[in-house]
PDB file of C-alpha atoms in Angstrom:
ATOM      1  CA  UNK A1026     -51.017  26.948   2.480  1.00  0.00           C
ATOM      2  CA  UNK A1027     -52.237  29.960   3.891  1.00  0.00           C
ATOM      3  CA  UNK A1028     -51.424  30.786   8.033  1.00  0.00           C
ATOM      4  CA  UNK A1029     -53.907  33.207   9.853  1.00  0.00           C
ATOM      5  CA  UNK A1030     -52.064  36.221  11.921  1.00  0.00           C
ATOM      6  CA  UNK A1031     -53.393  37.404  15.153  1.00  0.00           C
ATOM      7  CA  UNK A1032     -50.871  40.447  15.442  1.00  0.00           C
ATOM      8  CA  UNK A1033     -52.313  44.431  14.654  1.00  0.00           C
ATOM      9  CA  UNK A1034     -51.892  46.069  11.760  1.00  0.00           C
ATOM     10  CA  UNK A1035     -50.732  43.119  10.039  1.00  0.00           C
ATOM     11  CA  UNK A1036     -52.186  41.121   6.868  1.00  0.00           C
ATOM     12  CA  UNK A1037     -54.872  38.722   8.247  1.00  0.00           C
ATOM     13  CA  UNK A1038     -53.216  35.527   6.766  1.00  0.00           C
ATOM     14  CA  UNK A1039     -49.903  34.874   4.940  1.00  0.00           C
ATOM     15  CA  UNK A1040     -48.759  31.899   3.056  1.00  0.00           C
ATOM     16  CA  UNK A1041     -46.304  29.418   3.907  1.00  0.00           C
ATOM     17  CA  UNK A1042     -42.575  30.729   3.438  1.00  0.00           C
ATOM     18  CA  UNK A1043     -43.325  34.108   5.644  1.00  0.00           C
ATOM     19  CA  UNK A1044     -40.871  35.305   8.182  1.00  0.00           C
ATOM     20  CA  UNK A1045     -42.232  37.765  10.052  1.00  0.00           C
ATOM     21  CA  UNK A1046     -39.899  39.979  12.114  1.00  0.00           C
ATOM     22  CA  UNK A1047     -41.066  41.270  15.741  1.00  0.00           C
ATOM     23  CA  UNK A1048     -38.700  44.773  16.174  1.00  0.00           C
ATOM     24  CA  UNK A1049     -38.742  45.282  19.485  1.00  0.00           C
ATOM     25  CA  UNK A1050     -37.547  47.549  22.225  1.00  0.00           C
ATOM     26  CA  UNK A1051     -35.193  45.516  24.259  1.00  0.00           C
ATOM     27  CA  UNK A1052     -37.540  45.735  27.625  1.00  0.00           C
ATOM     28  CA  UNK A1053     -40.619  45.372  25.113  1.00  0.00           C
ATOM     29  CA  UNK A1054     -43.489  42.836  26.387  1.00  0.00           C
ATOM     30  CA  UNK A1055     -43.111  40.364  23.355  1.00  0.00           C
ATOM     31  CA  UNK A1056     -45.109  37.823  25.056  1.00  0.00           C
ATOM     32  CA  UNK A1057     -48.334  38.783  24.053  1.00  0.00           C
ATOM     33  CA  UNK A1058     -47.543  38.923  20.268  1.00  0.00           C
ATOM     34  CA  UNK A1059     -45.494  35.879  20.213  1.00  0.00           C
ATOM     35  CA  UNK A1060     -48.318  33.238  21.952  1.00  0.00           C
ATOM     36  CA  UNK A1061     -51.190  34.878  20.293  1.00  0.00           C
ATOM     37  CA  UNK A1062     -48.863  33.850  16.794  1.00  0.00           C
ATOM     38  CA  UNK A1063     -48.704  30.491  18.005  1.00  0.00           C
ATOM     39  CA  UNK A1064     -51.979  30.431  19.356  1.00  0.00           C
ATOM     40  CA  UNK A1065     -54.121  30.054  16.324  1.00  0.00           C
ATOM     41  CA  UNK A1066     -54.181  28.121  13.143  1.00  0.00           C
ATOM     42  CA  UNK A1067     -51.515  25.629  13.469  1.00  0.00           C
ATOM     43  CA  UNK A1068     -50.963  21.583  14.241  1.00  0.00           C
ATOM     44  CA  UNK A1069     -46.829  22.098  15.654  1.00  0.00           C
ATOM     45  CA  UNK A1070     -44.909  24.612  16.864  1.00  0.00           C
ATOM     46  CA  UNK A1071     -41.650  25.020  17.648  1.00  0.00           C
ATOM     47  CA  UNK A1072     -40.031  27.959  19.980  1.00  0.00           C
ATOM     48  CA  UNK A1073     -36.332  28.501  19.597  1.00  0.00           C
ATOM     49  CA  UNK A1074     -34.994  30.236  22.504  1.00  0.00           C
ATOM     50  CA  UNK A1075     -31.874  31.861  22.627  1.00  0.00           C
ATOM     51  CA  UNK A1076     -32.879  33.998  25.347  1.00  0.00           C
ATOM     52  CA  UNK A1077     -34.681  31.942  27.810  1.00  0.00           C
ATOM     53  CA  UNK A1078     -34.668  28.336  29.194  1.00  0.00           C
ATOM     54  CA  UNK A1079     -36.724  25.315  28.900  1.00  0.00           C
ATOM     55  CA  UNK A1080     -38.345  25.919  31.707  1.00  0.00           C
ATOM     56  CA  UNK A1081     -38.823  29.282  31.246  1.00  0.00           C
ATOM     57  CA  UNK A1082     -40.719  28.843  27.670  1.00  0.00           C
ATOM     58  CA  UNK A1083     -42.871  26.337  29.582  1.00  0.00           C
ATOM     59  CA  UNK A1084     -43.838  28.965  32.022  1.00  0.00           C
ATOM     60  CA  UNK A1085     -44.950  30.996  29.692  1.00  0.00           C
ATOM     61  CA  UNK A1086     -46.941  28.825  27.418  1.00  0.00           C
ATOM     62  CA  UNK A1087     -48.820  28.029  30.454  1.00  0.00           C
ATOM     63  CA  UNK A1088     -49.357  31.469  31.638  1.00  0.00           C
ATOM     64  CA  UNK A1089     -50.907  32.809  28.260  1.00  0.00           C
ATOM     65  CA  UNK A1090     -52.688  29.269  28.008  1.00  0.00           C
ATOM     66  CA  UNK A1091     -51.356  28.062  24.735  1.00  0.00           C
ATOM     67  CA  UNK A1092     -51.690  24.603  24.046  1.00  0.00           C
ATOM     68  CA  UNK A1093     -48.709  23.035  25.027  1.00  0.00           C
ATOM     69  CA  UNK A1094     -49.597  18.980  23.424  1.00  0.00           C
ATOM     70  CA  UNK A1095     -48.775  21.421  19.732  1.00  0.00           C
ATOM     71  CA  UNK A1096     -45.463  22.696  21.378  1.00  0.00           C
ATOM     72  CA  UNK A1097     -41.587  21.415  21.072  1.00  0.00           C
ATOM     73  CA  UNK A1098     -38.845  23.867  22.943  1.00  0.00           C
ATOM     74  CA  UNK A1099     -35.462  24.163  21.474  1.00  0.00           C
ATOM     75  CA  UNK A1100     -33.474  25.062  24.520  1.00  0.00           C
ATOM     76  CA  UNK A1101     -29.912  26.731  23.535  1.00  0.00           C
ATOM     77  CA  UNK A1102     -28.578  27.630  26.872  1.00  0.00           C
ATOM     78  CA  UNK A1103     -29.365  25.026  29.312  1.00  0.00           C
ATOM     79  CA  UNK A1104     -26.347  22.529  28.123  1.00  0.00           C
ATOM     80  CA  UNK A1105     -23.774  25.219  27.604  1.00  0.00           C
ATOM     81  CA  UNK A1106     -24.542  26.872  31.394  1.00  0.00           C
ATOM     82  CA  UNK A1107     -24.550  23.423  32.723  1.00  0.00           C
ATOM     83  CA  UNK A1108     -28.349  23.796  33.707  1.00  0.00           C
ATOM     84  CA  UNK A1109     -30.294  20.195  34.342  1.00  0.00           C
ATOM     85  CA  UNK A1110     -31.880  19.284  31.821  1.00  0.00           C
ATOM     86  CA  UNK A1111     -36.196  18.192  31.817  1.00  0.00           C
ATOM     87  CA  UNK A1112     -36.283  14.991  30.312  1.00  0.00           C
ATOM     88  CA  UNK A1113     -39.518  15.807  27.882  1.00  0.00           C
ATOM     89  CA  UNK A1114     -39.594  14.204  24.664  1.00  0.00           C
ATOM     90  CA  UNK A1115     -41.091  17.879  22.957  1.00  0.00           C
ATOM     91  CA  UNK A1116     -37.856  19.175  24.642  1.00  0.00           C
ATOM     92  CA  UNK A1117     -34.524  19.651  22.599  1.00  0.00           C
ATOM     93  CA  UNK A1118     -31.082  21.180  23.036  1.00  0.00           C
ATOM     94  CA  UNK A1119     -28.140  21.987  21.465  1.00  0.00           C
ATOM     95  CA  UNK A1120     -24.311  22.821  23.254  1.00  0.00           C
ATOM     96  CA  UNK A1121     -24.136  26.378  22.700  1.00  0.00           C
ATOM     97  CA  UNK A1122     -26.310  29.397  21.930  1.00  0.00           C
ATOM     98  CA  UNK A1123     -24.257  30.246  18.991  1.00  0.00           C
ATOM     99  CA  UNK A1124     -24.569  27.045  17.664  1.00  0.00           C
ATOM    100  CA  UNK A1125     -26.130  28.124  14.339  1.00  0.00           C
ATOM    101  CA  UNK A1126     -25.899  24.833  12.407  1.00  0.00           C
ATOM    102  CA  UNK A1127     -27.289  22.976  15.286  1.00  0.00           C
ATOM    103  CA  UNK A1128     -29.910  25.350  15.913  1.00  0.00           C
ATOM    104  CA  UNK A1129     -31.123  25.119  11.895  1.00  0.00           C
ATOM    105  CA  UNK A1130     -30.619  20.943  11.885  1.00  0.00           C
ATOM    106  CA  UNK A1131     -33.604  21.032  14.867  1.00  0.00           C
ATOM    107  CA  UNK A1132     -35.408  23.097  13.108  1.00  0.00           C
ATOM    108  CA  UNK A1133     -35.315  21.422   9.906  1.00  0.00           C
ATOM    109  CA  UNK A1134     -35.810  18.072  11.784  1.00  0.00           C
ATOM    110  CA  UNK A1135     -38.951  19.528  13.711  1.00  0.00           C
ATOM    111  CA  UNK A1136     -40.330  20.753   9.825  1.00  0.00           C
ATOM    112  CA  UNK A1137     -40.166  17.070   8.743  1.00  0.00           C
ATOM    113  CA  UNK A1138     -40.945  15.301  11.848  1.00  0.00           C
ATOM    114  CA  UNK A1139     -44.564  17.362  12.014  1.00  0.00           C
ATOM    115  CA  UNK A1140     -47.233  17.244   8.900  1.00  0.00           C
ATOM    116  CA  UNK A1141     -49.637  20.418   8.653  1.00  0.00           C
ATOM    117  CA  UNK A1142     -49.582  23.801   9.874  1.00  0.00           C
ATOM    118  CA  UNK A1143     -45.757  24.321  11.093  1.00  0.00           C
ATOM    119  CA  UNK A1144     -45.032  27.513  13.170  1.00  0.00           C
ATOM    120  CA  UNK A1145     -41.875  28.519  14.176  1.00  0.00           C
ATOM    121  CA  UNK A1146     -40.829  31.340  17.313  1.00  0.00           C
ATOM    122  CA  UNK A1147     -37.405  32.055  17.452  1.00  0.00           C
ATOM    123  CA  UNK A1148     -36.752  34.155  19.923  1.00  0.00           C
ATOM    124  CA  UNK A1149     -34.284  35.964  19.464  1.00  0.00           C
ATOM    125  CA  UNK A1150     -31.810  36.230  16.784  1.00  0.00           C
ATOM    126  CA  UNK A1151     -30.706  39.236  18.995  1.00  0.00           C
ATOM    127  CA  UNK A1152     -29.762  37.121  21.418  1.00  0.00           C
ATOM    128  CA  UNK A1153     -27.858  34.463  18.763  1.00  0.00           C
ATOM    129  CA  UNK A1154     -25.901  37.799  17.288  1.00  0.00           C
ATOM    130  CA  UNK A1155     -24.942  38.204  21.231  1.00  0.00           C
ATOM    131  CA  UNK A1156     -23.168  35.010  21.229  1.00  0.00           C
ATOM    132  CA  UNK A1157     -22.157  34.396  17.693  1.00  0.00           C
ATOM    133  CA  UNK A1158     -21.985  37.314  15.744  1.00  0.00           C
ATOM    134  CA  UNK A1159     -24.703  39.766  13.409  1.00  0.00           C
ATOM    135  CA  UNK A1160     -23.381  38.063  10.795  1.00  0.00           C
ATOM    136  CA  UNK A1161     -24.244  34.222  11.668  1.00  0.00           C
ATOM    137  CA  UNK A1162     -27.219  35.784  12.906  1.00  0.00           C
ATOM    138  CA  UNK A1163     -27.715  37.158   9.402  1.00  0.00           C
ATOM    139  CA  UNK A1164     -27.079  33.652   8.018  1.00  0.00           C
ATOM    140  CA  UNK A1165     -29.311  32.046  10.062  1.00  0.00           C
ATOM    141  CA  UNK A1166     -32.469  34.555   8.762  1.00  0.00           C
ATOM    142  CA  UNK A1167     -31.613  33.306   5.634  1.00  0.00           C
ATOM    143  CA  UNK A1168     -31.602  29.960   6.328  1.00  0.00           C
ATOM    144  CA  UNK A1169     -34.585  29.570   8.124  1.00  0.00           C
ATOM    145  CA  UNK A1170     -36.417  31.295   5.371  1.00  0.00           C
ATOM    146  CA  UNK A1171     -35.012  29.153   3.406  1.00  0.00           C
ATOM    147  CA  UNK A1172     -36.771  26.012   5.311  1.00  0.00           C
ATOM    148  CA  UNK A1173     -39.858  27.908   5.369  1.00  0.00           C
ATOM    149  CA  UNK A1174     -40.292  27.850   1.757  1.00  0.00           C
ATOM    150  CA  UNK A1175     -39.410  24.236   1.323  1.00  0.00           C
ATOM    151  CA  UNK A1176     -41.768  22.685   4.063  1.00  0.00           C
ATOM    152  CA  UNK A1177     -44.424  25.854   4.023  1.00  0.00           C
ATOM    153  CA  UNK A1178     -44.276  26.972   6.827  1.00  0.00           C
ATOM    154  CA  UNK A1179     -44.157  30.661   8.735  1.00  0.00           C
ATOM    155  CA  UNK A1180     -41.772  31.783  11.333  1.00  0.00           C
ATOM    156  CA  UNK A1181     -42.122  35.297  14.237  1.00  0.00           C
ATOM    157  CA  UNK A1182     -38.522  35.769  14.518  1.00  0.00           C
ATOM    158  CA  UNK A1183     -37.036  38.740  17.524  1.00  0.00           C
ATOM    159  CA  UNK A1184     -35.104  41.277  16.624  1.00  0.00           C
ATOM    160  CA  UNK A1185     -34.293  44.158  19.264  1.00  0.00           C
ATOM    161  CA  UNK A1186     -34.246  47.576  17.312  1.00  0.00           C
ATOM    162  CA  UNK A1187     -31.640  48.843  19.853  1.00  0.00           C
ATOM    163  CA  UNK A1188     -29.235  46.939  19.745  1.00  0.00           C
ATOM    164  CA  UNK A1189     -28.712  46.711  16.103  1.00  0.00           C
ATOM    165  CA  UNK A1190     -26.961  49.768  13.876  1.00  0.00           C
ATOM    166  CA  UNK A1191     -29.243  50.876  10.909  1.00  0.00           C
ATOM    167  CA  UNK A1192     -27.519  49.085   8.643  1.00  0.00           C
ATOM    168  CA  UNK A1193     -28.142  45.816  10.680  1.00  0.00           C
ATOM    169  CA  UNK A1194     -31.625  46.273  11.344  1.00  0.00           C
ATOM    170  CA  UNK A1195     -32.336  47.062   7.408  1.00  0.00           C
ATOM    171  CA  UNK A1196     -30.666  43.627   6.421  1.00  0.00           C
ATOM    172  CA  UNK A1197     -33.385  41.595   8.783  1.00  0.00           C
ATOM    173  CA  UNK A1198     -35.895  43.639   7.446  1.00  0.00           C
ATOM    174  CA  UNK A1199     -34.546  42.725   3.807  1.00  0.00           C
ATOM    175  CA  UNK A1200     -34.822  39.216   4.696  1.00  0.00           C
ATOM    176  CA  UNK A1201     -38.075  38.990   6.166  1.00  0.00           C
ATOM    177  CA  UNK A1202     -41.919  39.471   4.889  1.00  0.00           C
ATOM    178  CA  UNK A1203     -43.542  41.250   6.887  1.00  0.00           C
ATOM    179  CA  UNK A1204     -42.369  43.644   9.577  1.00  0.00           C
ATOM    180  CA  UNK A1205     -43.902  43.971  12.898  1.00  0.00           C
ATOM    181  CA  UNK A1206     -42.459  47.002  14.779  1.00  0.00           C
ATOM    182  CA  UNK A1207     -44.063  47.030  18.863  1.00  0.00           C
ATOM    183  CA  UNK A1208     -43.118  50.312  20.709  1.00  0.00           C
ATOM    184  CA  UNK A1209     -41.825  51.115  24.429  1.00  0.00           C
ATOM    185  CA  UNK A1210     -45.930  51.692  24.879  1.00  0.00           C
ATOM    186  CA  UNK A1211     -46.943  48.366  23.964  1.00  0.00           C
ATOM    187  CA  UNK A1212     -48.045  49.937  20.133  1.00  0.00           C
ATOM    188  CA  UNK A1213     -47.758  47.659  16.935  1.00  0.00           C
ATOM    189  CA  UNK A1214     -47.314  49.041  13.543  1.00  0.00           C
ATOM    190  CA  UNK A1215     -46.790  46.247  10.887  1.00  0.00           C
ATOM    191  CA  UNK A1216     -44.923  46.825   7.013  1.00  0.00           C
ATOM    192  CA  UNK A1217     -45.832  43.843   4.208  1.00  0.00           C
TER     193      UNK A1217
END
């Protein structure tokens, strides 16, 4: 199954199995790119956060008016920084932001909970290398690929160019599709 794209200077659709990384500066306004991605052509979606709340991913939904009855929120640091909790049924957590097999069971579970069009925002695998290591963060690239290709489905995963050493930052792009690079000026160049 094919997925349209709504991000510049990328391919117009992709099929199922895609991961496309967002390289980003770390102040870089990702906001734009990552709701018009899970604005069009889908049924679900599901946004991992690793950097933001609940809450937070809520907000912003709202703000760039993305339909929010297609939306589930993984939250990964409202449990582990003792936050309360929103009592939403499209709302899930896990204990700990570095909680890499937790994080992957959700999203597995949201892949075969939801028929049709499945996008996935995981935002940010930065953030996950933060509190686990590059390494899991590695890992977890992998993996979610991995899911992609079994239940078809594409995935805008966060990286922040720099943070990252070369070598780093050359593995995500080896594990990804296509390559979405947005500038300090707001400029997108894409590689597929």
């Amino acid at each position: 199954m094919d997925y349209d794209l709504a991000i510049d200077g990328a391919p117009d659709s992709v099929p199922g199995g895609t991961v496309v990384l967002l390289l980003h500066p770390s102040t870089g306004e990702t906001d734009r790119i990552d709701t018009d991605f899970l604005k069009i052509d889908t049924d679900h979606f599901l946004v991992v956060s690793t950097r933001t709340t609940a809450r937070e991913v809520t907000q912003k939904l709202e703000y760039y008016d993305v339909d929010e009855d297609s939306a589930e929120i993984l939250d990964t640091l409202s449990v582990d920084r003792g936050y309360s909790r929103r009592g939403a049924s499209h709302v899930h957590y896990v204990h700990a932001p570095d909680d890499v097999d937790g994080i992957l069971a959700a999203v597995e579970q949201f892949l075969t909970d939801n028929p049709g069009k499945r996008r996935i925002s995981f935002d940010s695998l930065t953030e996950l290398a933060y509190y686990a290591d590059e390494d899991s963060a590695l890992d977890a690239l992998g993996r979610l690929g991995d899911l992609l290709d079994e239940h078809d489905a594409v995935a805008l995963v966060h990286v922040s160019d720099e943070v990252h050493e070369a070598d780093v930052l050359d593995e995500f792009r080896e594990q990804s599709d296509v390559v979405v690079e947005l500038d300090q000026d707001g400029n997108v160049a894409a590689e597929y």
